[in-house]
Short mmCIF file of C-alpha atoms in Angstrom, two decimals:
data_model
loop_
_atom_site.label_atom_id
_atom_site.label_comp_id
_atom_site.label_asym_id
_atom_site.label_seq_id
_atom_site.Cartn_x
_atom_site.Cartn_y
_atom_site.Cartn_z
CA UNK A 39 -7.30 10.32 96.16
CA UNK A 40 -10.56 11.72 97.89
CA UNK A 41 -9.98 15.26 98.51
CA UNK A 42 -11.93 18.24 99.87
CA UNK A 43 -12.85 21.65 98.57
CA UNK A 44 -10.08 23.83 99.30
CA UNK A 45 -11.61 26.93 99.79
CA UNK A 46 -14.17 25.20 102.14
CA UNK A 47 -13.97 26.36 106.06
CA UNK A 48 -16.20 27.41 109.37
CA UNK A 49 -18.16 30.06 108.39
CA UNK A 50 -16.54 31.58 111.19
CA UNK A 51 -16.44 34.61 108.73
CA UNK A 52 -16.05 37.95 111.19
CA UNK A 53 -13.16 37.84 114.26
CA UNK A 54 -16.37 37.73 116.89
CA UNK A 55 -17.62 34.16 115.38
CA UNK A 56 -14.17 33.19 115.42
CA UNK A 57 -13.50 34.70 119.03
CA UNK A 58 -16.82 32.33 119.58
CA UNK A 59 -16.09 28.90 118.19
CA UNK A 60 -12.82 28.94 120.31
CA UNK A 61 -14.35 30.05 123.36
CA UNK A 62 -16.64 27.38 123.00
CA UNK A 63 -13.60 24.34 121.29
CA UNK A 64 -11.22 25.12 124.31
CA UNK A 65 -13.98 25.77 127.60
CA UNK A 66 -17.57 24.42 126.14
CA UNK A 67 -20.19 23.68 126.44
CA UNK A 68 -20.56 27.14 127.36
CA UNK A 69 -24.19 28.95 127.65
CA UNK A 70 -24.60 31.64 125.70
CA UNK A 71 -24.36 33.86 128.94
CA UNK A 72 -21.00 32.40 129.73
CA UNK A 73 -19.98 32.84 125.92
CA UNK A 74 -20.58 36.03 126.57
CA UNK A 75 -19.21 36.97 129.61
CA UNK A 76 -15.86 34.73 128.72
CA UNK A 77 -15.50 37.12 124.66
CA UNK A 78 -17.07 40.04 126.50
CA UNK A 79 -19.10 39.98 123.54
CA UNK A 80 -22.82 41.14 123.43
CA UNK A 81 -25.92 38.72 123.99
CA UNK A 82 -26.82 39.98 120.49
CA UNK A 83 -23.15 39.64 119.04
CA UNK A 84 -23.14 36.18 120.57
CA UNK A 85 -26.31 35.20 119.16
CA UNK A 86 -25.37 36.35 115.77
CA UNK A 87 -21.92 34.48 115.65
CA UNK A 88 -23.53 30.97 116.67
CA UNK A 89 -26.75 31.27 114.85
CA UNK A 90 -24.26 30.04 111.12
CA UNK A 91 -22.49 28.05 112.95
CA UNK A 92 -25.18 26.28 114.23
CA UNK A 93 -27.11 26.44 110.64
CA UNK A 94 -24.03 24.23 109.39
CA UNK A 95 -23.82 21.86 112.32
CA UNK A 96 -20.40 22.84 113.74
CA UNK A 97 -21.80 24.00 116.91
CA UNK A 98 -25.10 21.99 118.44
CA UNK A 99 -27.33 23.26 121.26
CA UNK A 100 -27.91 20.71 124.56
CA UNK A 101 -30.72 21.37 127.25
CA UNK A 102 -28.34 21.83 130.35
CA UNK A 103 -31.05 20.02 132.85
CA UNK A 104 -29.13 21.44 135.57
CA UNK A 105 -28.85 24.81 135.55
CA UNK A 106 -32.51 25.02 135.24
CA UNK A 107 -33.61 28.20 136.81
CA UNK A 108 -36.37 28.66 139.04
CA UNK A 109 -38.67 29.72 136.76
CA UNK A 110 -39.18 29.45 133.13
CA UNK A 111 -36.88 27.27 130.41
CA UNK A 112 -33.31 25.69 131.12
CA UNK A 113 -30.31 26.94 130.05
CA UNK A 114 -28.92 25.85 126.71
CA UNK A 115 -25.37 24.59 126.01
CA UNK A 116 -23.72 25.20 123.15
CA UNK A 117 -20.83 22.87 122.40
CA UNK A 118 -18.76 22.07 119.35
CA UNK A 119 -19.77 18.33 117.51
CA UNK A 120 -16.26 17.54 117.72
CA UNK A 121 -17.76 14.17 114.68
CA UNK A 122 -18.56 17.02 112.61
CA UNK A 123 -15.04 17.17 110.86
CA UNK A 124 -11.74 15.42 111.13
CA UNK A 125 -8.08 16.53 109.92
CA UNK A 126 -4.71 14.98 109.47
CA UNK A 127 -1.47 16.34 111.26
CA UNK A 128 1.87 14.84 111.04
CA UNK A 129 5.21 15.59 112.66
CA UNK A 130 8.43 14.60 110.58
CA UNK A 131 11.15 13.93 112.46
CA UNK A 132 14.84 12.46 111.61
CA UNK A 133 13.73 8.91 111.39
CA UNK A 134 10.23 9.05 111.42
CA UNK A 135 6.66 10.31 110.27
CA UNK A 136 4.39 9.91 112.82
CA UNK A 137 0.83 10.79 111.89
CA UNK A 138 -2.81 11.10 113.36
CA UNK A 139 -6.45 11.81 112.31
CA UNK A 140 -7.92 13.57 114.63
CA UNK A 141 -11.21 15.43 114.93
CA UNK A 142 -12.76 18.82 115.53
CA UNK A 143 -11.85 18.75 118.92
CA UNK A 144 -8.66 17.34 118.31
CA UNK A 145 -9.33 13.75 119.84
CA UNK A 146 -6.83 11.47 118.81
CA UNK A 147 -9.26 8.98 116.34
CA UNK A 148 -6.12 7.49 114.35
CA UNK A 149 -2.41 6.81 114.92
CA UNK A 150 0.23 6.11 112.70
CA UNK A 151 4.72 6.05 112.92
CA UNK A 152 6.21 5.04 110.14
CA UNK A 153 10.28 4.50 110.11
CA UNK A 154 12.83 6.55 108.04
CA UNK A 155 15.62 5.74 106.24
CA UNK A 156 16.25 8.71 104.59
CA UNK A 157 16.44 12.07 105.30
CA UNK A 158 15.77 14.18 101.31
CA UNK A 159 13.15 15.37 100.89
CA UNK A 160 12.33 13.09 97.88
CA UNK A 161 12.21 9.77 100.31
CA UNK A 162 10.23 11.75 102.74
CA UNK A 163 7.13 13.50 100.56
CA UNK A 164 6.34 9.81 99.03
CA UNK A 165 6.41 8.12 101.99
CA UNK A 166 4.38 11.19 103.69
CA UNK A 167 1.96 11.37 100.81
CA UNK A 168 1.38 7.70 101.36
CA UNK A 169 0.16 8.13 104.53
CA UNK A 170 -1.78 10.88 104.08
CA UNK A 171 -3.77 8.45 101.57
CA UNK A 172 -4.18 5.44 104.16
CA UNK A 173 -5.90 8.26 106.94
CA UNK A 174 -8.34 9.76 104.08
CA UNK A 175 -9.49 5.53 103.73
CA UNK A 176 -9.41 5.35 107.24
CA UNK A 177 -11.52 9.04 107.41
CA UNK A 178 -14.00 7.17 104.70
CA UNK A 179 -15.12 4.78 107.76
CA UNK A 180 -16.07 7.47 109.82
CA UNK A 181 -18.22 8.90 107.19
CA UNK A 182 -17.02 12.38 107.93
CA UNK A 183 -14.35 14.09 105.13
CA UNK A 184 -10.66 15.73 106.16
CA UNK A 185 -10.90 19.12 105.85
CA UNK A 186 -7.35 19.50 106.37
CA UNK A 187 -3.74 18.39 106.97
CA UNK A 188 -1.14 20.51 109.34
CA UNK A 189 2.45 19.62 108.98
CA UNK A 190 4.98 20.07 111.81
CA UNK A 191 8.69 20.51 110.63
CA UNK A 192 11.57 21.29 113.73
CA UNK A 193 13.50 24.68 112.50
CA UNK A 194 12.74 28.25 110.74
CA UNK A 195 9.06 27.24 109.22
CA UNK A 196 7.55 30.34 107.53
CA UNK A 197 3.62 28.96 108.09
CA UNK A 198 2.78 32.12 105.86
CA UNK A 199 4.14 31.00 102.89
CA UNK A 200 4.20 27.31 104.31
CA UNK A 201 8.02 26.76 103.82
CA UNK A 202 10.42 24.96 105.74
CA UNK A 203 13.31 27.45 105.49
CA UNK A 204 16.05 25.50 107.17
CA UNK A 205 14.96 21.97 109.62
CA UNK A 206 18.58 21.09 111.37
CA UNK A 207 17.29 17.99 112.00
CA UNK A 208 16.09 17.02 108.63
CA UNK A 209 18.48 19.22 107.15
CA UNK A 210 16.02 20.75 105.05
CA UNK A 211 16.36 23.97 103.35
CA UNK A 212 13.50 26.35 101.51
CA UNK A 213 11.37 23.57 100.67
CA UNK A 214 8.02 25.11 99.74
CA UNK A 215 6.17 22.03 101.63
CA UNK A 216 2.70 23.40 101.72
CA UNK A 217 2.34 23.94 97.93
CA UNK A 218 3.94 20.39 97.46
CA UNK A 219 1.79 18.34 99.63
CA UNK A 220 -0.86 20.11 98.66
CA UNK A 221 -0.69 19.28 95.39
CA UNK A 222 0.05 15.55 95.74
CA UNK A 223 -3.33 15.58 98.27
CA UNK A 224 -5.69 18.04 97.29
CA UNK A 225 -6.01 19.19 101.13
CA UNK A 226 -5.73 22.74 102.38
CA UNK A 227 -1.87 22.42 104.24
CA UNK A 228 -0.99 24.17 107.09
CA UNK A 229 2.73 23.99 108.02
CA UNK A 230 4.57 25.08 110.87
CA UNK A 231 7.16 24.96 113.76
CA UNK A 232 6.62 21.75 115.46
CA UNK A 233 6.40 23.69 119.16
CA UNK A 234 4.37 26.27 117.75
CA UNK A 235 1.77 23.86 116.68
CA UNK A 236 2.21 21.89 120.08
CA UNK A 237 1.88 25.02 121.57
CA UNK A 238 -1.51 25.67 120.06
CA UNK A 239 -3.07 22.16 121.44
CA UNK A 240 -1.93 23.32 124.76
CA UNK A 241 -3.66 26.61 124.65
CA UNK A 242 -7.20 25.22 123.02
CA UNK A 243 -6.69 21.85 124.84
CA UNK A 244 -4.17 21.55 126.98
CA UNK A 245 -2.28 23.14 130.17
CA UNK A 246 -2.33 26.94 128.63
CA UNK A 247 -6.58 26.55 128.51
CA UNK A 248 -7.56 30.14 130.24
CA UNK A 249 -4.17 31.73 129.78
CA UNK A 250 -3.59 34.77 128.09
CA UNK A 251 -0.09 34.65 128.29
CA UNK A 252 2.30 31.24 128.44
CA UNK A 253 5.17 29.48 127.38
CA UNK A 254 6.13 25.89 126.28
CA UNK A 255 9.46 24.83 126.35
CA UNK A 256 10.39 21.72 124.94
CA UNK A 257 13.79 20.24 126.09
CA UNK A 258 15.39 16.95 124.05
CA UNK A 259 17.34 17.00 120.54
CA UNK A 260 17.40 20.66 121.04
CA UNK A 261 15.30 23.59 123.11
CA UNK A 262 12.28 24.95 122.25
CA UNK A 263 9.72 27.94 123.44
CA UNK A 264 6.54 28.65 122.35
CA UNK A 265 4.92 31.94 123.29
CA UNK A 266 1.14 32.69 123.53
CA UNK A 267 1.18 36.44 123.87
CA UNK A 268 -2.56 38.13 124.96
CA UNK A 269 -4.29 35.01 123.63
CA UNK A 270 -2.14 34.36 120.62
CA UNK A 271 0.58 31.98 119.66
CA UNK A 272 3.01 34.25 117.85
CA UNK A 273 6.25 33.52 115.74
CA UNK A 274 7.05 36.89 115.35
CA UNK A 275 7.95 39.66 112.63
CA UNK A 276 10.49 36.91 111.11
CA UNK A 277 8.50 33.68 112.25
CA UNK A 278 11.67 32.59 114.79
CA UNK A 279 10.33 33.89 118.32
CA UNK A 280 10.80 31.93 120.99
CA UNK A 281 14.25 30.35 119.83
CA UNK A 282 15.62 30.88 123.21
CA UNK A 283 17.62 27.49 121.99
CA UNK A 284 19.40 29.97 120.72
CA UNK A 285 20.38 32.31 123.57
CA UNK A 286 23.83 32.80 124.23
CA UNK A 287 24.05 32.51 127.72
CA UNK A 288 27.73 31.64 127.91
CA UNK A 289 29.88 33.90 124.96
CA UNK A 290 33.12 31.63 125.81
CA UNK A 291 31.42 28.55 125.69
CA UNK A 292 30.84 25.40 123.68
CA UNK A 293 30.07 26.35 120.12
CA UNK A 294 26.29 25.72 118.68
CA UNK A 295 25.81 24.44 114.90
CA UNK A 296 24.11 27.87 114.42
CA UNK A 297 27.49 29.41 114.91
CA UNK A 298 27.81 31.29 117.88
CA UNK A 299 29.29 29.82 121.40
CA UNK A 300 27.18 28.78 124.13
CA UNK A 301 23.68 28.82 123.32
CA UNK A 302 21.21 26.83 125.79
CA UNK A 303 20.98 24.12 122.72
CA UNK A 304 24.94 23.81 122.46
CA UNK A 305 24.65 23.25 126.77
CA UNK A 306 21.48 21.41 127.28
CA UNK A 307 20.22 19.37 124.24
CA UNK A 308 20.47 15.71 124.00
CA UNK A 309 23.65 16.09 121.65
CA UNK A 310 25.57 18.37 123.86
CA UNK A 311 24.73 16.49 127.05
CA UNK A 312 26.27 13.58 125.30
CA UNK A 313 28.85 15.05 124.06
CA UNK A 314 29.96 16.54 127.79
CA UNK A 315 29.14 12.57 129.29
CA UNK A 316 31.87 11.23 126.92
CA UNK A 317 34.31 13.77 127.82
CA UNK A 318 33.57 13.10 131.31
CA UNK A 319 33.85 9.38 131.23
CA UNK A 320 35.95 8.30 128.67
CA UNK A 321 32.94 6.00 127.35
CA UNK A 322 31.41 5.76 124.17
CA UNK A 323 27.95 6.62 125.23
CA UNK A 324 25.60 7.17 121.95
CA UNK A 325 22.31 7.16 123.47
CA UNK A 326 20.23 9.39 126.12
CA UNK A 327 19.26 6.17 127.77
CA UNK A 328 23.45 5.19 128.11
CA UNK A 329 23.50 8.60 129.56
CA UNK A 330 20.80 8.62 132.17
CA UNK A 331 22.16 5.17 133.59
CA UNK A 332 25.27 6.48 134.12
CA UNK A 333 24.16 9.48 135.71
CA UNK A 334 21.79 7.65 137.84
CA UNK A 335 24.44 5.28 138.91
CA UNK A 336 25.79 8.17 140.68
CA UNK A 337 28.40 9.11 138.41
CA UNK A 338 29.65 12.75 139.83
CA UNK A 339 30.69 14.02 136.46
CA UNK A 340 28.04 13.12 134.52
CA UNK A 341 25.73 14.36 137.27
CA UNK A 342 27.66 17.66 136.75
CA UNK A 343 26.50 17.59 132.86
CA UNK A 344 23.06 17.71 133.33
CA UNK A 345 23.56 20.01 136.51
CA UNK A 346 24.83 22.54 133.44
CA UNK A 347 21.83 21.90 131.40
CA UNK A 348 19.67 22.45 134.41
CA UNK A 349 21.26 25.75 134.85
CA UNK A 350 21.41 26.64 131.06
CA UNK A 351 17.60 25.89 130.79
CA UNK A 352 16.76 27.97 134.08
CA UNK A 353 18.01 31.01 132.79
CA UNK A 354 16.57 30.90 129.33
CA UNK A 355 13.30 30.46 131.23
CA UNK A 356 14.32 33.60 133.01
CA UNK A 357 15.19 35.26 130.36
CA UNK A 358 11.41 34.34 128.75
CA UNK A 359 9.98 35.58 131.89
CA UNK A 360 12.09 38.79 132.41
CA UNK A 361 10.80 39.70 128.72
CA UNK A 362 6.99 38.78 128.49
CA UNK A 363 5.54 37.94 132.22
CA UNK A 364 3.58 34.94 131.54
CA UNK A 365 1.62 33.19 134.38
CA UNK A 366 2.91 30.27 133.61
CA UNK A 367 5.80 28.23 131.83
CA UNK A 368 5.15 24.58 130.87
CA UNK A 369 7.72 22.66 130.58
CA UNK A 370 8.00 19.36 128.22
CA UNK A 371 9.60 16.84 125.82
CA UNK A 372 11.19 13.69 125.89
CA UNK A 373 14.23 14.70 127.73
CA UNK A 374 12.08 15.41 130.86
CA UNK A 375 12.97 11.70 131.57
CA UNK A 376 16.33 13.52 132.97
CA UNK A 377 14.37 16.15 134.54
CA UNK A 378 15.34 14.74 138.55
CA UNK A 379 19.04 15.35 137.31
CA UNK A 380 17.83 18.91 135.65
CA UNK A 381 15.22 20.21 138.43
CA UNK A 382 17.72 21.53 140.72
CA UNK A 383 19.56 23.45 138.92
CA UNK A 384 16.34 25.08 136.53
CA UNK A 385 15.23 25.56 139.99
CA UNK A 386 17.66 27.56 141.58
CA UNK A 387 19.03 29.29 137.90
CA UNK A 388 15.25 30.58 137.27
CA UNK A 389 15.12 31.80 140.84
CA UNK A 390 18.12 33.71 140.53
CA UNK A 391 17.19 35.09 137.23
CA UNK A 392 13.88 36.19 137.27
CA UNK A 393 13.36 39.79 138.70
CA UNK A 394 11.40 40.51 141.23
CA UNK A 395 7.43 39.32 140.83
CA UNK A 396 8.62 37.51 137.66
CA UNK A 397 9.43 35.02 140.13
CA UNK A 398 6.61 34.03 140.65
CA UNK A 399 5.45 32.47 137.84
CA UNK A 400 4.36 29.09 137.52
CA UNK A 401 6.76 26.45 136.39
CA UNK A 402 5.30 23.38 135.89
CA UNK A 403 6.32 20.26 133.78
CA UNK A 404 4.25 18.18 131.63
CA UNK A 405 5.43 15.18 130.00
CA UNK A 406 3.76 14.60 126.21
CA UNK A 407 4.30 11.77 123.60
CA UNK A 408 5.76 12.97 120.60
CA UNK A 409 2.67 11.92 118.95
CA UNK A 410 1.22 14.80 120.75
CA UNK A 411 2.95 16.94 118.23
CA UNK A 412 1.67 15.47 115.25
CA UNK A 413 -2.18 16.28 117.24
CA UNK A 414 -0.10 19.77 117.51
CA UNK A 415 -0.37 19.87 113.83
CA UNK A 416 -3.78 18.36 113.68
CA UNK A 417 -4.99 21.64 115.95
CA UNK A 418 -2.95 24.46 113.28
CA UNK A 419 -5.29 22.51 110.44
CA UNK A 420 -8.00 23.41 112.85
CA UNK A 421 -7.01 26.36 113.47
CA UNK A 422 -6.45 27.77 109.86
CA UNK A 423 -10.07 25.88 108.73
CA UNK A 424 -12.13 28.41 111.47
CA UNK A 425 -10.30 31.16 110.66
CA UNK A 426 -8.01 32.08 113.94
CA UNK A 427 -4.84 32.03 112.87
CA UNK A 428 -3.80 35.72 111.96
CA UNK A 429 -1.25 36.39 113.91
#
């Protein structure tokens, strides 16, 4: 297997040529006045943090024909050759790996979803490892190496160390994946939360470009937040912020498989929502789609289920609000296909939650394949190979 020097990065090699190249990945092409006016950096600081970046191709310098003053030369616009490298991120989920190659900008060049049958970690890693191989052929037609893979993992993910500590889902625990699929691939590894590393896309490339401070929560097999926090994603002293999955907004209610009783996941996540349609109907309904066309149908009580989850997901917003003051919450995942049955009640719960100008806050929804969390990954590989991801 083709692999690439692991030590090999962006010579992005102070924090003001990294502060630079993502300027430039998330809001380019920039000119070097707007670099520095956007970093606050120097003309001279700016000059000296493109000038190796430049040397080694990752950033290139356009004429910019029109913003051509009135006298003397145009502007130039420096922008990041997005062909210049390309990395592999995958998301494993409970019955599938689904897997992209993606470049420097984090375009989308590759696709790949590949079915599961089986859950260890043992039937996983080959059939991982296997894919990994089929993206570095498909990388060798682009004529441009993988500079590395990001892994995305649902659960307690110590990106540090890159180890899963405990995946619900895949019912993983303390499996030291970065050293393992590093080994079988010979590719720097970069593994994390699977919201975190969505998270990151949205703030280089997504809705959180130009925000300081934002949250993602993810709503579908169980609730997620990730938190950008004066510029940077963070997971936290113990690398679990943002669990608000996890917040116990009801002691006396339904119990969560983390143990404690009414937690927004044990209210609002696909599992408890069926869970409360069967009790309300009597019906064997196994699926979110069963679900849904019931409570579309008009069915009061099952209407009244995912009124709760509205409310339950509300105030954790709230809550996420009340704490940090972000300008804006983004709201995603696949159960936003319930979100006409939700709105209401996230509406009128985060009204009634948030104090005072924490109110006002922007609440929007955004609806994003789950491939787009395998790209998620794609950007942490990105992220680690310039050198931004101290946190």
């Amino acid at each position: 297997m083709r692999s690439t020097t692991p030590h090999e990065a962006v010579p992005a090699t102070t924090p003001a040529a990294s502060l630079v190249f993502t300027t430039v990945l998330s809001h380019g092409p920039l000119t070097r006045a707007e670099i520095a006016r956007r970093t606050r950096l120097s003309p001279a600081a700016v000059t000296k943090a493109v000038r190796p970046l430049m040397e080694v191709g990752y950033l290139v310098e356009d004429v910019d024909e029109g913003a051509r003053p009135a006298l003397g030369r145009p502007a130039n616009l420096v922008r990041v050759d997005a062909g210049r490298a390309l990395f592999i991120g995958i998301k494993v989920t409970g019955d599938e790996i689904i897997a992209v190659l993606a470049d420097l900008c984090c375009h989308i060049r590759v696709a790949r979803h590949v079915r599961l049958t089986d859950r260890e970690p043992a039937a996983v890693l080959p059939a991982l490892t296997a894919l990994v191989r089929e993206l570095l052929l498909e990388a060798d037609g682009f004529g441009v190496r993988v500079r590395g893979l990001g892994l995305a993992v649902s659960g307690d993910v110590d990106r540090t160390d890159g180890v899963v500590r405990y995946s619900p889902f895949l019912e993983w625990r303390d499996i030291p994946l970065a050293e393992i699929v590093g080994t079988a691939t010979g590719l720097p590894v970069t593994v994390d939360n699977d919201v975190r590393a969505l998270t990151v896309a949205e703030q280089w490339f997504g809705a959180g470009v130009g925000l300081s401070d934002f949250a993602l929560v993810t709503v579908g097999a169980g609730i997620g937040c990730g938190l950008v926090v004066h510029g940077r994603v963070v997971s936290g002293a113990h690398g679990v912020a943002g669990e608000i999955g996890h917040l116990s907004i009801d002691p006396l209610g339904p119990p969560c498989h983390c143990g404690n009783n009414g937690c927004v996941e044990a209210i609002a996540a696909d599992p408890a929502i069926l869970r409360g349609v069967r009790e309300a109907t009597g019906r064997p309904v196994t699926t979110a789609a069963e679900a849904l066309e019931l409570a579309h149908s008009g069915d009061p009580g099952v209407r009244e289920v995912y009124a709760r989850a509205g409310e339950a997901i509300g105030r954790a917003i709230g809550s996420v609000v009340n704490v940090l003051g972000p300008e804006r919450v983004i709201i995603s995942g696949e159960g936003l296909a319930a979100y006409d049955l939700f709105a209401e009640g996230i509406r009128d719960a985060f009204a009634a939650s948030a104090f005072g100008t924490a109110a006002q806050c922007d609440v929007m929804t955004r609806p994003l394949p789950f491939e787009e969390r395998a790209r998620g990954a794609a950007a942490t590989a990105i992220q680690s190979f310039i050198g931004s991801d101290t946190r």
